[in-house]
Amino acid sequence: DHVRCCAQILRSRRVDEVWLTPCGPRPDKPNLETPTLKRWAMCEIAVNSALPPTAKVRVCDVDVNRERAYFTYDLLTHLNKTRGDTHEFSFVIGTDWLTKETNIREWESDVGGKRVVTGHKLIEEFDFLVLKRPGHPAYGELSDYGPRFSYLDVDGDSTKFIEGAGSSTDVRNCLKDTHDYDAVAGLVPAAVLAFMRRHRLYIGPAETRIARASSGL
């Protein structure tokens, strides 16, 4: 569903290119056990198998070799510092993050090994493009979050934007519950599912039978 989201974001004509950025290890998500490199590989497979080569979707590897994922503000400022001469970055966020309990202004960064609140700077310095998530309406008005928040639509018509859940968590939970890759067939691109099967991702290693030949000696 992330690939569909990428296609829809491009269709909105609000951006020239979409960057998918698999996050590195996150202390707040201890269950995220699949190595970043494998998740990056699945993103590459999904994009290259489901979208035409002309689609302006890039899989960013900035977090692949990091011991810890960038915080959101740190990531965007890093991309601005390294690519800002040719790119202007926005942040895509789902309405499931725009809740009464979530205060983006309190999001933090890593400054010299210390956690420092930079959410207010994130809101002030970057545009937020908001994806509507079914069952997760935004709490209040977008203007309540800041002047740089706007819904993604197509030619100014939100009804043309095809909504979707976009939740990889649902896929992982299904595999954890069923231990059956066929249970998520059709929910992820077939090539990605084949990669997951080969590497036994999200289910665990299979029992292996080793054949031993007898020499008769």
PDB file of C-alpha atoms in Angstrom:
ATOM      1  CA  ASP A   1       0.000   0.000   0.000  1.00  0.00           C
ATOM      2  CA  HIS A   2       2.990   2.304   0.404  1.00  0.00           C
ATOM      3  CA  VAL A   3       3.616   2.017  -3.336  1.00  0.00           C
ATOM      4  CA  ARG A   4       0.015   3.068  -4.020  1.00  0.00           C
ATOM      5  CA  CYS A   5       0.534   6.007  -1.679  1.00  0.00           C
ATOM      6  CA  CYS A   6       3.652   7.012  -3.624  1.00  0.00           C
ATOM      7  CA  ALA A   7       1.727   6.901  -6.898  1.00  0.00           C
ATOM      8  CA  GLN A   8      -1.069   8.994  -5.404  1.00  0.00           C
ATOM      9  CA  ILE A   9       1.363  11.550  -3.996  1.00  0.00           C
ATOM     10  CA  LEU A  10       2.881  11.957  -7.467  1.00  0.00           C
ATOM     11  CA  ARG A  11      -0.613  12.230  -8.936  1.00  0.00           C
ATOM     12  CA  SER A  12      -1.341  15.134  -6.606  1.00  0.00           C
ATOM     13  CA  ARG A  13       1.321  17.140  -8.483  1.00  0.00           C
ATOM     14  CA  ARG A  14       2.367  18.680  -5.196  1.00  0.00           C
ATOM     15  CA  VAL A  15       5.832  17.164  -5.514  1.00  0.00           C
ATOM     16  CA  ASP A  16       8.232  16.303  -8.324  1.00  0.00           C
ATOM     17  CA  GLU A  17       9.603  13.178  -6.637  1.00  0.00           C
ATOM     18  CA  VAL A  18       8.820  10.887  -3.704  1.00  0.00           C
ATOM     19  CA  TRP A  19      11.535   9.498  -1.446  1.00  0.00           C
ATOM     20  CA  LEU A  20      10.815   6.357   0.564  1.00  0.00           C
ATOM     21  CA  THR A  21      13.117   6.235   3.582  1.00  0.00           C
ATOM     22  CA  PRO A  22      13.171   2.981   5.591  1.00  0.00           C
ATOM     23  CA  CYS A  23      14.088   3.945   9.132  1.00  0.00           C
ATOM     24  CA  GLY A  24      17.056   2.560  11.014  1.00  0.00           C
ATOM     25  CA  PRO A  25      16.806   0.883  14.443  1.00  0.00           C
ATOM     26  CA  ARG A  26      14.383   2.683  16.765  1.00  0.00           C
ATOM     27  CA  PRO A  27      14.397   2.310  20.566  1.00  0.00           C
ATOM     28  CA  ASP A  28      10.682   3.158  20.619  1.00  0.00           C
ATOM     29  CA  LYS A  29       9.972   0.181  18.334  1.00  0.00           C
ATOM     30  CA  PRO A  30      11.782  -2.803  19.887  1.00  0.00           C
ATOM     31  CA  ASN A  31       9.691  -5.220  17.804  1.00  0.00           C
ATOM     32  CA  LEU A  32      11.159  -3.813  14.594  1.00  0.00           C
ATOM     33  CA  GLU A  33      13.615  -6.697  14.276  1.00  0.00           C
ATOM     34  CA  THR A  34      14.069  -6.927  10.500  1.00  0.00           C
ATOM     35  CA  PRO A  35      17.417  -5.344   9.536  1.00  0.00           C
ATOM     36  CA  THR A  36      17.207  -1.966   7.838  1.00  0.00           C
ATOM     37  CA  LEU A  37      19.066  -3.291   4.782  1.00  0.00           C
ATOM     38  CA  LYS A  38      16.416  -5.959   4.166  1.00  0.00           C
ATOM     39  CA  ARG A  39      13.601  -3.428   4.570  1.00  0.00           C
ATOM     40  CA  TRP A  40      15.419  -1.119   2.149  1.00  0.00           C
ATOM     41  CA  ALA A  41      15.714  -4.036  -0.307  1.00  0.00           C
ATOM     42  CA  MET A  42      11.970  -4.746  -0.060  1.00  0.00           C
ATOM     43  CA  CYS A  43      11.212  -1.097  -0.794  1.00  0.00           C
ATOM     44  CA  GLU A  44      13.459  -1.240  -3.867  1.00  0.00           C
ATOM     45  CA  ILE A  45      11.774  -4.448  -5.038  1.00  0.00           C
ATOM     46  CA  ALA A  46       8.293  -2.987  -4.482  1.00  0.00           C
ATOM     47  CA  VAL A  47       9.024   0.219  -6.358  1.00  0.00           C
ATOM     48  CA  ASN A  48      10.765  -1.479  -9.273  1.00  0.00           C
ATOM     49  CA  SER A  49       8.197  -4.260  -9.662  1.00  0.00           C
ATOM     50  CA  ALA A  50       5.005  -2.225  -9.192  1.00  0.00           C
ATOM     51  CA  LEU A  51       5.798   1.136 -10.796  1.00  0.00           C
ATOM     52  CA  PRO A  52       7.072   2.034 -14.262  1.00  0.00           C
ATOM     53  CA  PRO A  53      10.733   3.090 -14.508  1.00  0.00           C
ATOM     54  CA  THR A  54       9.588   6.621 -15.316  1.00  0.00           C
ATOM     55  CA  ALA A  55       7.882   7.012 -11.922  1.00  0.00           C
ATOM     56  CA  LYS A  56       9.731   9.563  -9.827  1.00  0.00           C
ATOM     57  CA  VAL A  57      10.038   7.399  -6.700  1.00  0.00           C
ATOM     58  CA  ARG A  58      13.387   6.946  -5.000  1.00  0.00           C
ATOM     59  CA  VAL A  59      14.288   4.626  -2.115  1.00  0.00           C
ATOM     60  CA  CYS A  60      16.610   6.568   0.163  1.00  0.00           C
ATOM     61  CA  ASP A  61      19.350   4.641   1.976  1.00  0.00           C
ATOM     62  CA  VAL A  62      20.331   7.387   4.417  1.00  0.00           C
ATOM     63  CA  ASP A  63      19.364   5.270   7.459  1.00  0.00           C
ATOM     64  CA  VAL A  64      20.577   1.879   6.194  1.00  0.00           C
ATOM     65  CA  ASN A  65      23.973   1.820   7.890  1.00  0.00           C
ATOM     66  CA  ARG A  66      23.122   3.854  10.965  1.00  0.00           C
ATOM     67  CA  GLU A  67      23.077   2.282  14.411  1.00  0.00           C
ATOM     68  CA  ARG A  68      20.019   4.377  15.210  1.00  0.00           C
ATOM     69  CA  ALA A  69      17.421   6.022  13.011  1.00  0.00           C
ATOM     70  CA  TYR A  70      17.457   9.751  12.448  1.00  0.00           C
ATOM     71  CA  PHE A  71      14.814  11.677  14.345  1.00  0.00           C
ATOM     72  CA  THR A  72      12.402  13.320  11.891  1.00  0.00           C
ATOM     73  CA  TYR A  73      13.760  16.860  12.219  1.00  0.00           C
ATOM     74  CA  ASP A  74      17.348  15.591  12.102  1.00  0.00           C
ATOM     75  CA  LEU A  75      16.613  13.585   8.950  1.00  0.00           C
ATOM     76  CA  LEU A  76      15.037  16.503   7.108  1.00  0.00           C
ATOM     77  CA  THR A  77      17.756  18.934   8.118  1.00  0.00           C
ATOM     78  CA  HIS A  78      20.398  16.382   7.052  1.00  0.00           C
ATOM     79  CA  LEU A  79      18.725  16.010   3.640  1.00  0.00           C
ATOM     80  CA  ASN A  80      18.479  19.779   3.335  1.00  0.00           C
ATOM     81  CA  LYS A  81      22.158  20.128   4.175  1.00  0.00           C
ATOM     82  CA  THR A  82      23.286  17.474   1.697  1.00  0.00           C
ATOM     83  CA  ARG A  83      20.709  17.961  -1.089  1.00  0.00           C
ATOM     84  CA  GLY A  84      19.179  21.360  -0.394  1.00  0.00           C
ATOM     85  CA  ASP A  85      20.952  22.979  -3.344  1.00  0.00           C
ATOM     86  CA  THR A  86      18.788  20.956  -5.755  1.00  0.00           C
ATOM     87  CA  HIS A  87      15.854  19.737  -3.644  1.00  0.00           C
ATOM     88  CA  GLU A  88      13.196  21.184  -1.362  1.00  0.00           C
ATOM     89  CA  PHE A  89      11.906  18.596   1.113  1.00  0.00           C
ATOM     90  CA  SER A  90       8.420  18.148   2.569  1.00  0.00           C
ATOM     91  CA  PHE A  91       7.218  15.544   5.044  1.00  0.00           C
ATOM     92  CA  VAL A  92       4.287  13.214   4.295  1.00  0.00           C
ATOM     93  CA  ILE A  93       2.268  12.231   7.337  1.00  0.00           C
ATOM     94  CA  GLY A  94      -0.947  10.261   7.844  1.00  0.00           C
ATOM     95  CA  THR A  95      -3.967  11.572   9.724  1.00  0.00           C
ATOM     96  CA  ASP A  96      -3.416   8.788  12.270  1.00  0.00           C
ATOM     97  CA  TRP A  97      -0.641  11.016  13.650  1.00  0.00           C
ATOM     98  CA  LEU A  98      -2.923  14.033  13.976  1.00  0.00           C
ATOM     99  CA  THR A  99      -4.639  13.033  17.194  1.00  0.00           C
ATOM    100  CA  LYS A 100      -5.561  14.693  20.452  1.00  0.00           C
ATOM    101  CA  GLU A 101      -2.846  12.683  22.215  1.00  0.00           C
ATOM    102  CA  THR A 102      -0.025  13.369  19.724  1.00  0.00           C
ATOM    103  CA  ASN A 103       1.716  16.737  19.884  1.00  0.00           C
ATOM    104  CA  ILE A 104       4.196  17.081  17.032  1.00  0.00           C
ATOM    105  CA  ARG A 105       5.588  20.198  18.654  1.00  0.00           C
ATOM    106  CA  GLU A 106       6.982  17.916  21.373  1.00  0.00           C
ATOM    107  CA  TRP A 107       8.900  15.662  18.967  1.00  0.00           C
ATOM    108  CA  GLU A 108      12.579  15.449  19.774  1.00  0.00           C
ATOM    109  CA  SER A 109      16.024  15.376  18.194  1.00  0.00           C
ATOM    110  CA  ASP A 110      19.399  14.019  19.180  1.00  0.00           C
ATOM    111  CA  VAL A 111      21.764  16.878  19.979  1.00  0.00           C
ATOM    112  CA  GLY A 112      25.160  15.703  21.212  1.00  0.00           C
ATOM    113  CA  GLY A 113      23.619  12.522  22.614  1.00  0.00           C
ATOM    114  CA  LYS A 114      20.876  14.396  24.434  1.00  0.00           C
ATOM    115  CA  ARG A 115      17.180  14.494  23.597  1.00  0.00           C
ATOM    116  CA  VAL A 116      16.106  18.031  22.729  1.00  0.00           C
ATOM    117  CA  VAL A 117      12.607  19.162  21.707  1.00  0.00           C
ATOM    118  CA  THR A 118      12.652  20.370  18.093  1.00  0.00           C
ATOM    119  CA  GLY A 119       9.076  19.695  17.011  1.00  0.00           C
ATOM    120  CA  HIS A 120       8.283  23.395  16.894  1.00  0.00           C
ATOM    121  CA  LYS A 121      11.199  23.916  14.492  1.00  0.00           C
ATOM    122  CA  LEU A 122      10.034  20.964  12.365  1.00  0.00           C
ATOM    123  CA  ILE A 123       6.605  22.579  11.968  1.00  0.00           C
ATOM    124  CA  GLU A 124       8.061  25.995  11.227  1.00  0.00           C
ATOM    125  CA  GLU A 125      10.674  24.919   8.678  1.00  0.00           C
ATOM    126  CA  PHE A 126       8.983  22.197   6.610  1.00  0.00           C
ATOM    127  CA  ASP A 127       5.726  21.638   4.727  1.00  0.00           C
ATOM    128  CA  PHE A 128       3.551  18.750   5.912  1.00  0.00           C
ATOM    129  CA  LEU A 129       1.562  16.903   3.241  1.00  0.00           C
ATOM    130  CA  VAL A 130      -1.243  14.998   4.960  1.00  0.00           C
ATOM    131  CA  LEU A 131      -2.612  11.656   3.758  1.00  0.00           C
ATOM    132  CA  LYS A 132      -6.122  10.818   4.907  1.00  0.00           C
ATOM    133  CA  ARG A 133      -6.163   7.383   6.540  1.00  0.00           C
ATOM    134  CA  PRO A 134      -9.499   5.487   6.636  1.00  0.00           C
ATOM    135  CA  GLY A 135     -10.818   5.318  10.190  1.00  0.00           C
ATOM    136  CA  HIS A 136      -8.344   7.924  11.399  1.00  0.00           C
ATOM    137  CA  PRO A 137      -9.734  11.416  10.837  1.00  0.00           C
ATOM    138  CA  ALA A 138      -7.539  14.289  11.935  1.00  0.00           C
ATOM    139  CA  TYR A 139      -8.376  15.760  15.313  1.00  0.00           C
ATOM    140  CA  GLY A 140      -9.544  19.334  14.775  1.00  0.00           C
ATOM    141  CA  GLU A 141      -8.561  21.463  11.805  1.00  0.00           C
ATOM    142  CA  LEU A 142      -5.235  21.237   9.965  1.00  0.00           C
ATOM    143  CA  SER A 143      -4.650  24.899  10.702  1.00  0.00           C
ATOM    144  CA  ASP A 144      -4.561  23.957  14.401  1.00  0.00           C
ATOM    145  CA  TYR A 145      -1.281  22.122  13.771  1.00  0.00           C
ATOM    146  CA  GLY A 146       0.431  24.868  11.833  1.00  0.00           C
ATOM    147  CA  PRO A 147       0.200  26.991   8.669  1.00  0.00           C
ATOM    148  CA  ARG A 148       2.280  24.552   6.597  1.00  0.00           C
ATOM    149  CA  PHE A 149      -0.082  21.553   6.913  1.00  0.00           C
ATOM    150  CA  SER A 150      -2.244  20.694   3.896  1.00  0.00           C
ATOM    151  CA  TYR A 151      -4.184  17.668   2.650  1.00  0.00           C
ATOM    152  CA  LEU A 152      -3.002  15.842  -0.441  1.00  0.00           C
ATOM    153  CA  ASP A 153      -5.528  15.973  -3.251  1.00  0.00           C
ATOM    154  CA  VAL A 154      -5.656  15.783  -7.047  1.00  0.00           C
ATOM    155  CA  ASP A 155      -6.201  19.034  -8.917  1.00  0.00           C
ATOM    156  CA  GLY A 156      -7.684  20.567  -5.788  1.00  0.00           C
ATOM    157  CA  ASP A 157     -10.309  17.798  -5.463  1.00  0.00           C
ATOM    158  CA  SER A 158      -9.858  15.547  -2.425  1.00  0.00           C
ATOM    159  CA  THR A 159     -12.455  13.069  -3.769  1.00  0.00           C
ATOM    160  CA  LYS A 160     -10.042  12.113  -6.566  1.00  0.00           C
ATOM    161  CA  PHE A 161      -7.414  10.997  -4.082  1.00  0.00           C
ATOM    162  CA  ILE A 162      -7.693   7.257  -3.455  1.00  0.00           C
ATOM    163  CA  GLU A 163      -7.363   6.649   0.273  1.00  0.00           C
ATOM    164  CA  GLY A 164      -5.772   3.556   1.781  1.00  0.00           C
ATOM    165  CA  ALA A 165      -4.695   2.221   5.145  1.00  0.00           C
ATOM    166  CA  GLY A 166      -1.021   2.109   4.190  1.00  0.00           C
ATOM    167  CA  SER A 167      -0.185   0.070   7.266  1.00  0.00           C
ATOM    168  CA  SER A 168       2.783  -2.289   7.146  1.00  0.00           C
ATOM    169  CA  THR A 169       2.044  -3.027  10.803  1.00  0.00           C
ATOM    170  CA  ASP A 170      -1.148  -4.822   9.764  1.00  0.00           C
ATOM    171  CA  VAL A 171       0.848  -7.058   7.411  1.00  0.00           C
ATOM    172  CA  ARG A 172       3.445  -7.874  10.078  1.00  0.00           C
ATOM    173  CA  ASN A 173       0.749  -8.620  12.651  1.00  0.00           C
ATOM    174  CA  CYS A 174      -1.044 -10.913  10.213  1.00  0.00           C
ATOM    175  CA  LEU A 175       2.143 -12.895   9.610  1.00  0.00           C
ATOM    176  CA  LYS A 176       2.866 -13.054  13.327  1.00  0.00           C
ATOM    177  CA  ASP A 177      -0.630 -14.433  14.011  1.00  0.00           C
ATOM    178  CA  THR A 178      -0.923 -16.861  11.093  1.00  0.00           C
ATOM    179  CA  HIS A 179       2.688 -17.866  10.299  1.00  0.00           C
ATOM    180  CA  ASP A 180       1.394 -18.120   6.740  1.00  0.00           C
ATOM    181  CA  TYR A 181       2.741 -16.003   3.877  1.00  0.00           C
ATOM    182  CA  ASP A 182      -0.321 -16.822   1.785  1.00  0.00           C
ATOM    183  CA  ALA A 183      -2.383 -14.844   4.313  1.00  0.00           C
ATOM    184  CA  VAL A 184      -0.865 -11.596   3.027  1.00  0.00           C
ATOM    185  CA  ALA A 185      -0.830 -12.484  -0.680  1.00  0.00           C
ATOM    186  CA  GLY A 186      -2.194  -9.504  -2.573  1.00  0.00           C
ATOM    187  CA  LEU A 187      -1.463  -7.130   0.306  1.00  0.00           C
ATOM    188  CA  VAL A 188       2.172  -6.681  -0.749  1.00  0.00           C
ATOM    189  CA  PRO A 189       3.713  -6.942  -4.236  1.00  0.00           C
ATOM    190  CA  ALA A 190       4.336 -10.551  -5.264  1.00  0.00           C
ATOM    191  CA  ALA A 191       8.086  -9.950  -5.666  1.00  0.00           C
ATOM    192  CA  VAL A 192       8.296  -8.551  -2.123  1.00  0.00           C
ATOM    193  CA  LEU A 193       6.382 -11.537  -0.778  1.00  0.00           C
ATOM    194  CA  ALA A 194       8.853 -13.866  -2.525  1.00  0.00           C
ATOM    195  CA  PHE A 195      11.733 -11.987  -0.842  1.00  0.00           C
ATOM    196  CA  MET A 196      10.006 -12.329   2.526  1.00  0.00           C
ATOM    197  CA  ARG A 197       9.554 -16.071   2.005  1.00  0.00           C
ATOM    198  CA  ARG A 198      13.176 -16.586   0.974  1.00  0.00           C
ATOM    199  CA  HIS A 199      14.490 -14.769   4.046  1.00  0.00           C
ATOM    200  CA  ARG A 200      11.750 -15.997   6.407  1.00  0.00           C
ATOM    201  CA  LEU A 201      10.976 -12.426   7.423  1.00  0.00           C
ATOM    202  CA  TYR A 202       8.398 -11.734  10.169  1.00  0.00           C
ATOM    203  CA  ILE A 203       7.791 -15.455  10.780  1.00  0.00           C
ATOM    204  CA  GLY A 204      11.116 -16.856  11.887  1.00  0.00           C
ATOM    205  CA  PRO A 205      13.432 -19.617  10.691  1.00  0.00           C
ATOM    206  CA  ALA A 206      11.946 -22.855   9.418  1.00  0.00           C
ATOM    207  CA  GLU A 207      13.035 -26.233  10.694  1.00  0.00           C
ATOM    208  CA  THR A 208      15.721 -27.589   8.392  1.00  0.00           C
ATOM    209  CA  ARG A 209      16.284 -31.238   7.646  1.00  0.00           C
ATOM    210  CA  ILE A 210      19.881 -32.120   6.804  1.00  0.00           C
ATOM    211  CA  ALA A 211      20.459 -35.202   4.686  1.00  0.00           C
ATOM    212  CA  ARG A 212      23.540 -37.171   5.664  1.00  0.00           C
ATOM    213  CA  ALA A 213      25.034 -39.600   3.173  1.00  0.00           C
ATOM    214  CA  SER A 214      26.695 -42.761   4.460  1.00  0.00           C
ATOM    215  CA  SER A 215      29.917 -43.840   2.804  1.00  0.00           C
ATOM    216  CA  GLY A 216      29.392 -47.438   3.945  1.00  0.00           C
ATOM    217  CA  LEU A 217      32.899 -47.525   5.395  1.00  0.00           C
TER     218      LEU A 217
END
